[in-house]
Amino acid sequence: MGGDRLENKTSVSVASWSSLNARMDNRFATAFVIACVLSLISTIYMAASIGTDFWYEYRSPVQENSSDLNKSMWEDFISEEADEKTYNDALFRYNGTVGLWRRCITIPKNTHWYSPPERTESFDVVTKCMSFTLNEQFMEKFVDPGNHNSGIDLLRTYLWRCQFLLPFVSLGLMCFGALIGLCACICRSLYPTIATGVLHLLAGLCTLGSVSCYVAGIELLHQKLELPENVSGEFGWSFCLACVSAPLQFMASALFIWAAHTNRKEYTLMKAYRVA
């Protein structure tokens, strides 16, 4: 009789432990899947942000004619020796857009170098882009843009370098975190995903730092070079993608760390319960 009671009690304990374990596995698996989806979306957003040219956009009246001044500014803009003031003046005047890698302006498609075309209600325009070289990315910024004798502006110099480097660091951290997460799936263990969560947290901080550096850099630039009359500027959709990517990285990080830490803690308690 006593043996039957002990056997029934053991059976109930095993069944209860199995049911609770299954519920925990489902809860942690759901959190893990949601974190993976958030991580994937943030990676796509960050990659698109890095690869596009719309971090900042200028709005100005389109220059319809091809005067000598316009011709000179276009040629200076596409020159590899263009300094910061030269290409920014062109960006202000010709509806420029700026990314991390390239700068673009919008100019009339048909350029008439010797006589301006007749004014029409509409005319074709074309976008001309110029890539920033690695030398330009790491070049010093000057207190007076374009004036090499005005001294180096260390704050703007390092803000520019950080806004260029940090997005790549963020993307690299997320890819490395994804690799660790894949290994965790192969090993059928959530505990290694703590490292994935920490890497996503660092990636989010890098993305947030890059966005902050870009905003500060733009504000400082506009203090040095005031926008001409009838010209306005605004942050573009590439910048917005980076802004959205940061909170997604933080949310993915929180879910990864919570799932791994809680699963480990409850697994230890269940093991102690089973032994008892």
PDB file of C-alpha atoms in Angstrom:
ATOM      1  CA  MET A   1       0.000   0.000   0.000  1.00  0.00           C
ATOM      2  CA  GLY A   2       2.755   2.415   0.952  1.00  0.00           C
ATOM      3  CA  GLY A   3       4.648   1.454  -2.186  1.00  0.00           C
ATOM      4  CA  ASP A   4       1.639   2.295  -4.384  1.00  0.00           C
ATOM      5  CA  ARG A   5       1.295   5.730  -2.755  1.00  0.00           C
ATOM      6  CA  LEU A   6       4.986   6.452  -3.278  1.00  0.00           C
ATOM      7  CA  GLU A   7       4.775   5.364  -6.893  1.00  0.00           C
ATOM      8  CA  ASN A   8       1.684   7.532  -7.518  1.00  0.00           C
ATOM      9  CA  LYS A   9       3.354  10.517  -5.854  1.00  0.00           C
ATOM     10  CA  THR A  10       6.447  10.049  -7.981  1.00  0.00           C
ATOM     11  CA  SER A  11       4.345   9.796 -11.140  1.00  0.00           C
ATOM     12  CA  VAL A  12       2.471  12.995 -10.294  1.00  0.00           C
ATOM     13  CA  SER A  13       5.750  14.809  -9.570  1.00  0.00           C
ATOM     14  CA  VAL A  14       7.266  13.697 -12.878  1.00  0.00           C
ATOM     15  CA  ALA A  15       4.119  14.702 -14.779  1.00  0.00           C
ATOM     16  CA  SER A  16       4.013  18.095 -13.074  1.00  0.00           C
ATOM     17  CA  TRP A  17       7.685  18.703 -13.775  1.00  0.00           C
ATOM     18  CA  SER A  18       7.270  17.734 -17.432  1.00  0.00           C
ATOM     19  CA  SER A  19       4.241  20.033 -17.852  1.00  0.00           C
ATOM     20  CA  LEU A  20       5.991  22.968 -16.183  1.00  0.00           C
ATOM     21  CA  ASN A  21       9.139  22.354 -18.220  1.00  0.00           C
ATOM     22  CA  ALA A  22       7.117  22.336 -21.436  1.00  0.00           C
ATOM     23  CA  ARG A  23       5.427  25.644 -20.531  1.00  0.00           C
ATOM     24  CA  MET A  24       8.794  27.215 -19.756  1.00  0.00           C
ATOM     25  CA  ASP A  25      10.283  25.961 -23.008  1.00  0.00           C
ATOM     26  CA  ASN A  26       7.391  27.467 -24.970  1.00  0.00           C
ATOM     27  CA  ARG A  27       7.705  30.806 -23.196  1.00  0.00           C
ATOM     28  CA  PHE A  28      11.457  31.065 -23.713  1.00  0.00           C
ATOM     29  CA  ALA A  29      11.216  29.859 -27.308  1.00  0.00           C
ATOM     30  CA  THR A  30       8.617  32.559 -28.050  1.00  0.00           C
ATOM     31  CA  ALA A  31      10.840  35.249 -26.527  1.00  0.00           C
ATOM     32  CA  PHE A  32      13.797  33.923 -28.489  1.00  0.00           C
ATOM     33  CA  VAL A  33      11.872  33.983 -31.786  1.00  0.00           C
ATOM     34  CA  ILE A  34      10.607  37.543 -31.185  1.00  0.00           C
ATOM     35  CA  ALA A  35      14.152  38.668 -30.341  1.00  0.00           C
ATOM     36  CA  CYS A  36      15.449  37.075 -33.557  1.00  0.00           C
ATOM     37  CA  VAL A  37      12.796  38.870 -35.630  1.00  0.00           C
ATOM     38  CA  LEU A  38      13.632  42.215 -34.004  1.00  0.00           C
ATOM     39  CA  SER A  39      17.328  41.569 -34.591  1.00  0.00           C
ATOM     40  CA  LEU A  40      16.737  40.773 -38.261  1.00  0.00           C
ATOM     41  CA  ILE A  41      14.632  43.897 -38.821  1.00  0.00           C
ATOM     42  CA  SER A  42      17.175  46.125 -37.081  1.00  0.00           C
ATOM     43  CA  THR A  43      19.996  44.608 -39.152  1.00  0.00           C
ATOM     44  CA  ILE A  44      18.106  45.278 -42.393  1.00  0.00           C
ATOM     45  CA  TYR A  45      17.340  48.848 -41.317  1.00  0.00           C
ATOM     46  CA  MET A  46      20.945  49.483 -40.308  1.00  0.00           C
ATOM     47  CA  ALA A  47      22.345  48.058 -43.558  1.00  0.00           C
ATOM     48  CA  ALA A  48      19.885  50.132 -45.620  1.00  0.00           C
ATOM     49  CA  SER A  49      20.784  53.230 -43.628  1.00  0.00           C
ATOM     50  CA  ILE A  50      24.502  52.748 -44.227  1.00  0.00           C
ATOM     51  CA  GLY A  51      24.070  52.099 -47.943  1.00  0.00           C
ATOM     52  CA  THR A  52      21.774  55.003 -48.848  1.00  0.00           C
ATOM     53  CA  ASP A  53      22.386  58.721 -49.332  1.00  0.00           C
ATOM     54  CA  PHE A  54      19.527  60.371 -47.449  1.00  0.00           C
ATOM     55  CA  TRP A  55      20.821  61.035 -43.959  1.00  0.00           C
ATOM     56  CA  TYR A  56      20.306  64.752 -44.542  1.00  0.00           C
ATOM     57  CA  GLU A  57      18.457  66.564 -47.337  1.00  0.00           C
ATOM     58  CA  TYR A  58      18.480  70.177 -48.468  1.00  0.00           C
ATOM     59  CA  ARG A  59      15.565  71.882 -50.201  1.00  0.00           C
ATOM     60  CA  SER A  60      16.329  74.816 -52.474  1.00  0.00           C
ATOM     61  CA  PRO A  61      14.946  76.413 -55.663  1.00  0.00           C
ATOM     62  CA  VAL A  62      16.157  74.404 -58.659  1.00  0.00           C
ATOM     63  CA  GLN A  63      18.766  76.258 -60.727  1.00  0.00           C
ATOM     64  CA  GLU A  64      17.331  76.299 -64.229  1.00  0.00           C
ATOM     65  CA  ASN A  65      20.184  77.800 -66.205  1.00  0.00           C
ATOM     66  CA  SER A  66      23.784  76.812 -66.667  1.00  0.00           C
ATOM     67  CA  SER A  67      25.603  80.017 -65.925  1.00  0.00           C
ATOM     68  CA  ASP A  68      29.347  80.166 -65.487  1.00  0.00           C
ATOM     69  CA  LEU A  69      28.852  80.167 -61.704  1.00  0.00           C
ATOM     70  CA  ASN A  70      26.720  77.032 -61.838  1.00  0.00           C
ATOM     71  CA  LYS A  71      29.168  75.345 -64.177  1.00  0.00           C
ATOM     72  CA  SER A  72      32.056  76.146 -61.852  1.00  0.00           C
ATOM     73  CA  MET A  73      30.211  74.851 -58.783  1.00  0.00           C
ATOM     74  CA  TRP A  74      29.270  71.601 -60.524  1.00  0.00           C
ATOM     75  CA  GLU A  75      32.833  70.988 -61.595  1.00  0.00           C
ATOM     76  CA  ASP A  76      34.142  71.770 -58.118  1.00  0.00           C
ATOM     77  CA  PHE A  77      31.572  69.435 -56.569  1.00  0.00           C
ATOM     78  CA  ILE A  78      32.675  66.405 -58.606  1.00  0.00           C
ATOM     79  CA  SER A  79      36.346  67.222 -58.168  1.00  0.00           C
ATOM     80  CA  GLU A  80      38.310  64.895 -55.905  1.00  0.00           C
ATOM     81  CA  GLU A  81      40.017  67.949 -54.412  1.00  0.00           C
ATOM     82  CA  ALA A  82      36.771  69.620 -53.279  1.00  0.00           C
ATOM     83  CA  ASP A  83      37.031  70.851 -49.704  1.00  0.00           C
ATOM     84  CA  GLU A  84      34.243  70.862 -47.123  1.00  0.00           C
ATOM     85  CA  LYS A  85      32.999  74.372 -47.923  1.00  0.00           C
ATOM     86  CA  THR A  86      33.022  73.795 -51.669  1.00  0.00           C
ATOM     87  CA  TYR A  87      30.834  70.709 -51.714  1.00  0.00           C
ATOM     88  CA  ASN A  88      28.551  72.021 -48.970  1.00  0.00           C
ATOM     89  CA  ASP A  89      27.874  75.204 -50.950  1.00  0.00           C
ATOM     90  CA  ALA A  90      26.818  73.002 -53.857  1.00  0.00           C
ATOM     91  CA  LEU A  91      24.647  70.863 -51.585  1.00  0.00           C
ATOM     92  CA  PHE A  92      22.893  74.003 -50.317  1.00  0.00           C
ATOM     93  CA  ARG A  93      22.145  75.359 -53.798  1.00  0.00           C
ATOM     94  CA  TYR A  94      21.244  72.186 -55.691  1.00  0.00           C
ATOM     95  CA  ASN A  95      18.889  70.169 -53.459  1.00  0.00           C
ATOM     96  CA  GLY A  96      21.738  68.113 -52.076  1.00  0.00           C
ATOM     97  CA  THR A  97      21.513  64.901 -50.095  1.00  0.00           C
ATOM     98  CA  VAL A  98      24.237  63.466 -47.885  1.00  0.00           C
ATOM     99  CA  GLY A  99      24.883  59.921 -46.727  1.00  0.00           C
ATOM    100  CA  LEU A 100      27.712  58.271 -44.876  1.00  0.00           C
ATOM    101  CA  TRP A 101      29.461  57.369 -48.124  1.00  0.00           C
ATOM    102  CA  ARG A 102      28.242  59.799 -50.785  1.00  0.00           C
ATOM    103  CA  ARG A 103      27.005  63.300 -51.433  1.00  0.00           C
ATOM    104  CA  CYS A 104      24.563  64.120 -54.257  1.00  0.00           C
ATOM    105  CA  ILE A 105      23.153  67.189 -55.989  1.00  0.00           C
ATOM    106  CA  THR A 106      20.322  67.690 -58.490  1.00  0.00           C
ATOM    107  CA  ILE A 107      21.165  69.659 -61.633  1.00  0.00           C
ATOM    108  CA  PRO A 108      19.487  70.238 -65.040  1.00  0.00           C
ATOM    109  CA  LYS A 109      19.838  67.225 -67.307  1.00  0.00           C
ATOM    110  CA  ASN A 110      20.700  69.217 -70.438  1.00  0.00           C
ATOM    111  CA  THR A 111      23.488  71.635 -69.657  1.00  0.00           C
ATOM    112  CA  HIS A 112      24.094  74.516 -72.047  1.00  0.00           C
ATOM    113  CA  TRP A 113      27.516  75.896 -71.356  1.00  0.00           C
ATOM    114  CA  TYR A 114      27.414  78.859 -73.726  1.00  0.00           C
ATOM    115  CA  SER A 115      23.811  80.052 -73.563  1.00  0.00           C
ATOM    116  CA  PRO A 116      21.079  79.300 -71.061  1.00  0.00           C
ATOM    117  CA  PRO A 117      18.007  77.421 -72.275  1.00  0.00           C
ATOM    118  CA  GLU A 118      14.667  79.146 -72.610  1.00  0.00           C
ATOM    119  CA  ARG A 119      12.654  79.108 -69.420  1.00  0.00           C
ATOM    120  CA  THR A 120       9.949  76.457 -69.388  1.00  0.00           C
ATOM    121  CA  GLU A 121       7.438  75.380 -66.780  1.00  0.00           C
ATOM    122  CA  SER A 122       9.137  72.007 -66.355  1.00  0.00           C
ATOM    123  CA  PHE A 123      12.517  70.621 -67.244  1.00  0.00           C
ATOM    124  CA  ASP A 124      14.442  67.429 -66.641  1.00  0.00           C
ATOM    125  CA  VAL A 125      16.945  67.159 -63.835  1.00  0.00           C
ATOM    126  CA  VAL A 126      19.530  64.542 -63.031  1.00  0.00           C
ATOM    127  CA  THR A 127      21.217  63.552 -59.789  1.00  0.00           C
ATOM    128  CA  LYS A 128      25.009  63.650 -59.680  1.00  0.00           C
ATOM    129  CA  CYS A 129      26.771  61.887 -56.809  1.00  0.00           C
ATOM    130  CA  MET A 130      30.317  61.868 -55.520  1.00  0.00           C
ATOM    131  CA  SER A 131      31.668  59.310 -53.052  1.00  0.00           C
ATOM    132  CA  PHE A 132      33.613  60.276 -49.965  1.00  0.00           C
ATOM    133  CA  THR A 133      37.056  58.718 -50.128  1.00  0.00           C
ATOM    134  CA  LEU A 134      38.580  57.092 -47.062  1.00  0.00           C
ATOM    135  CA  ASN A 135      41.001  60.006 -46.941  1.00  0.00           C
ATOM    136  CA  GLU A 136      38.051  62.433 -46.777  1.00  0.00           C
ATOM    137  CA  GLN A 137      36.355  60.361 -44.089  1.00  0.00           C
ATOM    138  CA  PHE A 138      39.365  60.686 -41.799  1.00  0.00           C
ATOM    139  CA  MET A 139      40.445  64.173 -42.890  1.00  0.00           C
ATOM    140  CA  GLU A 140      40.570  66.890 -40.249  1.00  0.00           C
ATOM    141  CA  LYS A 141      37.768  69.465 -40.124  1.00  0.00           C
ATOM    142  CA  PHE A 142      38.765  73.097 -39.808  1.00  0.00           C
ATOM    143  CA  VAL A 143      37.402  75.801 -37.544  1.00  0.00           C
ATOM    144  CA  ASP A 144      36.505  77.806 -40.645  1.00  0.00           C
ATOM    145  CA  PRO A 145      35.427  75.216 -43.266  1.00  0.00           C
ATOM    146  CA  GLY A 146      37.590  75.452 -46.364  1.00  0.00           C
ATOM    147  CA  ASN A 147      40.238  77.578 -44.648  1.00  0.00           C
ATOM    148  CA  HIS A 148      43.217  75.350 -43.855  1.00  0.00           C
ATOM    149  CA  ASN A 149      44.867  78.140 -41.891  1.00  0.00           C
ATOM    150  CA  SER A 150      42.063  78.468 -39.350  1.00  0.00           C
ATOM    151  CA  GLY A 151      43.148  75.497 -37.241  1.00  0.00           C
ATOM    152  CA  ILE A 152      41.729  72.026 -36.711  1.00  0.00           C
ATOM    153  CA  ASP A 153      38.273  71.658 -35.178  1.00  0.00           C
ATOM    154  CA  LEU A 154      38.835  68.518 -33.097  1.00  0.00           C
ATOM    155  CA  LEU A 155      35.207  68.190 -32.014  1.00  0.00           C
ATOM    156  CA  ARG A 156      33.785  68.138 -35.545  1.00  0.00           C
ATOM    157  CA  THR A 157      36.671  65.941 -36.725  1.00  0.00           C
ATOM    158  CA  TYR A 158      35.964  63.178 -34.221  1.00  0.00           C
ATOM    159  CA  LEU A 159      32.193  63.507 -34.548  1.00  0.00           C
ATOM    160  CA  TRP A 160      32.546  62.865 -38.283  1.00  0.00           C
ATOM    161  CA  ARG A 161      34.805  59.868 -37.745  1.00  0.00           C
ATOM    162  CA  CYS A 162      32.478  58.379 -35.146  1.00  0.00           C
ATOM    163  CA  GLN A 163      29.373  58.823 -37.286  1.00  0.00           C
ATOM    164  CA  PHE A 164      31.178  56.937 -40.059  1.00  0.00           C
ATOM    165  CA  LEU A 165      32.709  54.107 -37.990  1.00  0.00           C
ATOM    166  CA  LEU A 166      30.052  53.366 -35.370  1.00  0.00           C
ATOM    167  CA  PRO A 167      27.360  52.066 -37.793  1.00  0.00           C
ATOM    168  CA  PHE A 168      29.806  49.481 -39.127  1.00  0.00           C
ATOM    169  CA  VAL A 169      30.751  48.463 -35.592  1.00  0.00           C
ATOM    170  CA  SER A 170      27.048  48.114 -34.769  1.00  0.00           C
ATOM    171  CA  LEU A 171      26.396  45.963 -37.836  1.00  0.00           C
ATOM    172  CA  GLY A 172      29.410  43.785 -37.074  1.00  0.00           C
ATOM    173  CA  LEU A 173      28.307  43.237 -33.463  1.00  0.00           C
ATOM    174  CA  MET A 174      24.843  42.151 -34.576  1.00  0.00           C
ATOM    175  CA  CYS A 175      26.241  39.717 -37.131  1.00  0.00           C
ATOM    176  CA  PHE A 176      28.569  38.229 -34.513  1.00  0.00           C
ATOM    177  CA  GLY A 177      25.651  37.990 -32.087  1.00  0.00           C
ATOM    178  CA  ALA A 178      23.596  36.183 -34.729  1.00  0.00           C
ATOM    179  CA  LEU A 179      26.416  33.668 -35.146  1.00  0.00           C
ATOM    180  CA  ILE A 180      26.433  32.977 -31.399  1.00  0.00           C
ATOM    181  CA  GLY A 181      22.638  32.624 -31.464  1.00  0.00           C
ATOM    182  CA  LEU A 182      22.911  30.096 -34.283  1.00  0.00           C
ATOM    183  CA  CYS A 183      25.402  28.093 -32.239  1.00  0.00           C
ATOM    184  CA  ALA A 184      22.979  28.219 -29.300  1.00  0.00           C
ATOM    185  CA  CYS A 185      20.232  26.762 -31.490  1.00  0.00           C
ATOM    186  CA  ILE A 186      22.521  23.972 -32.664  1.00  0.00           C
ATOM    187  CA  CYS A 187      23.462  23.186 -29.065  1.00  0.00           C
ATOM    188  CA  ARG A 188      19.779  23.420 -28.016  1.00  0.00           C
ATOM    189  CA  SER A 189      20.649  25.757 -25.184  1.00  0.00           C
ATOM    190  CA  LEU A 190      19.475  29.293 -24.480  1.00  0.00           C
ATOM    191  CA  TYR A 191      22.286  30.137 -22.085  1.00  0.00           C
ATOM    192  CA  PRO A 192      24.804  31.261 -24.784  1.00  0.00           C
ATOM    193  CA  THR A 193      22.251  33.821 -25.960  1.00  0.00           C
ATOM    194  CA  ILE A 194      23.289  36.014 -23.008  1.00  0.00           C
ATOM    195  CA  ALA A 195      26.333  36.877 -25.130  1.00  0.00           C
ATOM    196  CA  THR A 196      24.012  37.587 -28.066  1.00  0.00           C
ATOM    197  CA  GLY A 197      21.991  39.940 -25.871  1.00  0.00           C
ATOM    198  CA  VAL A 198      25.087  41.761 -24.644  1.00  0.00           C
ATOM    199  CA  LEU A 199      26.347  42.191 -28.224  1.00  0.00           C
ATOM    200  CA  HIS A 200      22.977  43.601 -29.305  1.00  0.00           C
ATOM    201  CA  LEU A 201      23.092  45.996 -26.367  1.00  0.00           C
ATOM    202  CA  LEU A 202      26.523  47.222 -27.466  1.00  0.00           C
ATOM    203  CA  ALA A 203      25.267  47.457 -31.067  1.00  0.00           C
ATOM    204  CA  GLY A 204      22.337  49.609 -29.938  1.00  0.00           C
ATOM    205  CA  LEU A 205      24.699  51.906 -28.053  1.00  0.00           C
ATOM    206  CA  CYS A 206      26.889  52.226 -31.157  1.00  0.00           C
ATOM    207  CA  THR A 207      23.872  53.047 -33.324  1.00  0.00           C
ATOM    208  CA  LEU A 208      22.629  55.589 -30.804  1.00  0.00           C
ATOM    209  CA  GLY A 209      26.118  57.084 -30.631  1.00  0.00           C
ATOM    210  CA  SER A 210      26.312  57.326 -34.423  1.00  0.00           C
ATOM    211  CA  VAL A 211      22.944  59.092 -34.640  1.00  0.00           C
ATOM    212  CA  SER A 212      23.919  61.496 -31.857  1.00  0.00           C
ATOM    213  CA  CYS A 213      27.269  62.272 -33.484  1.00  0.00           C
ATOM    214  CA  TYR A 214      25.556  62.940 -36.814  1.00  0.00           C
ATOM    215  CA  VAL A 215      23.024  65.347 -35.299  1.00  0.00           C
ATOM    216  CA  ALA A 216      25.738  67.195 -33.389  1.00  0.00           C
ATOM    217  CA  GLY A 217      27.957  67.353 -36.486  1.00  0.00           C
ATOM    218  CA  ILE A 218      25.181  68.795 -38.655  1.00  0.00           C
ATOM    219  CA  GLU A 219      24.279  71.429 -36.059  1.00  0.00           C
ATOM    220  CA  LEU A 220      27.918  72.493 -35.701  1.00  0.00           C
ATOM    221  CA  LEU A 221      28.338  72.641 -39.478  1.00  0.00           C
ATOM    222  CA  HIS A 222      25.323  74.903 -39.876  1.00  0.00           C
ATOM    223  CA  GLN A 223      26.746  77.196 -37.210  1.00  0.00           C
ATOM    224  CA  LYS A 224      29.870  77.534 -39.357  1.00  0.00           C
ATOM    225  CA  LEU A 225      28.102  77.663 -42.735  1.00  0.00           C
ATOM    226  CA  GLU A 226      24.697  79.286 -42.521  1.00  0.00           C
ATOM    227  CA  LEU A 227      22.052  78.100 -44.968  1.00  0.00           C
ATOM    228  CA  PRO A 228      21.329  80.565 -47.803  1.00  0.00           C
ATOM    229  CA  GLU A 229      17.966  82.273 -48.094  1.00  0.00           C
ATOM    230  CA  ASN A 230      15.114  80.017 -49.318  1.00  0.00           C
ATOM    231  CA  VAL A 231      17.143  76.926 -48.448  1.00  0.00           C
ATOM    232  CA  SER A 232      15.985  74.512 -45.768  1.00  0.00           C
ATOM    233  CA  GLY A 233      17.356  71.250 -44.458  1.00  0.00           C
ATOM    234  CA  GLU A 234      15.911  68.186 -42.766  1.00  0.00           C
ATOM    235  CA  PHE A 235      16.985  64.719 -41.713  1.00  0.00           C
ATOM    236  CA  GLY A 236      16.176  62.115 -44.352  1.00  0.00           C
ATOM    237  CA  TRP A 237      14.729  58.623 -44.248  1.00  0.00           C
ATOM    238  CA  SER A 238      18.164  56.959 -44.080  1.00  0.00           C
ATOM    239  CA  PHE A 239      18.730  58.768 -40.784  1.00  0.00           C
ATOM    240  CA  CYS A 240      15.271  57.699 -39.592  1.00  0.00           C
ATOM    241  CA  LEU A 241      16.095  54.045 -40.328  1.00  0.00           C
ATOM    242  CA  ALA A 242      19.147  54.312 -38.072  1.00  0.00           C
ATOM    243  CA  CYS A 243      17.020  55.944 -35.364  1.00  0.00           C
ATOM    244  CA  VAL A 244      14.474  53.102 -35.524  1.00  0.00           C
ATOM    245  CA  SER A 245      17.203  50.455 -35.563  1.00  0.00           C
ATOM    246  CA  ALA A 246      18.579  51.462 -32.145  1.00  0.00           C
ATOM    247  CA  PRO A 247      15.441  50.742 -30.040  1.00  0.00           C
ATOM    248  CA  LEU A 248      14.889  47.486 -31.945  1.00  0.00           C
ATOM    249  CA  GLN A 249      18.400  46.425 -30.954  1.00  0.00           C
ATOM    250  CA  PHE A 250      17.725  47.307 -27.316  1.00  0.00           C
ATOM    251  CA  MET A 251      14.463  45.338 -27.297  1.00  0.00           C
ATOM    252  CA  ALA A 252      16.128  42.314 -28.897  1.00  0.00           C
ATOM    253  CA  SER A 253      18.928  42.553 -26.355  1.00  0.00           C
ATOM    254  CA  ALA A 254      16.489  42.623 -23.429  1.00  0.00           C
ATOM    255  CA  LEU A 255      14.617  39.576 -24.719  1.00  0.00           C
ATOM    256  CA  PHE A 256      17.785  37.582 -25.362  1.00  0.00           C
ATOM    257  CA  ILE A 257      19.209  38.300 -21.905  1.00  0.00           C
ATOM    258  CA  TRP A 258      15.875  37.705 -20.133  1.00  0.00           C
ATOM    259  CA  ALA A 259      15.248  34.391 -21.898  1.00  0.00           C
ATOM    260  CA  ALA A 260      18.750  33.083 -21.247  1.00  0.00           C
ATOM    261  CA  HIS A 261      19.025  34.263 -17.640  1.00  0.00           C
ATOM    262  CA  THR A 262      15.520  33.190 -16.564  1.00  0.00           C
ATOM    263  CA  ASN A 263      15.777  29.859 -18.339  1.00  0.00           C
ATOM    264  CA  ARG A 264      19.059  29.127 -16.585  1.00  0.00           C
ATOM    265  CA  LYS A 265      17.647  30.131 -13.191  1.00  0.00           C
ATOM    266  CA  GLU A 266      14.453  28.105 -13.506  1.00  0.00           C
ATOM    267  CA  TYR A 267      16.332  25.131 -14.926  1.00  0.00           C
ATOM    268  CA  THR A 268      18.496  25.125 -11.774  1.00  0.00           C
ATOM    269  CA  LEU A 269      15.384  25.251  -9.549  1.00  0.00           C
ATOM    270  CA  MET A 270      13.701  22.478 -11.505  1.00  0.00           C
ATOM    271  CA  LYS A 271      16.804  20.321 -11.244  1.00  0.00           C
ATOM    272  CA  ALA A 272      16.864  20.814  -7.475  1.00  0.00           C
ATOM    273  CA  TYR A 273      13.132  20.035  -7.314  1.00  0.00           C
ATOM    274  CA  ARG A 274      13.629  16.881  -9.355  1.00  0.00           C
ATOM    275  CA  VAL A 275      16.442  15.685  -7.098  1.00  0.00           C
ATOM    276  CA  ALA A 276      14.291  16.330  -4.042  1.00  0.00           C
TER     277      ALA A 276
END
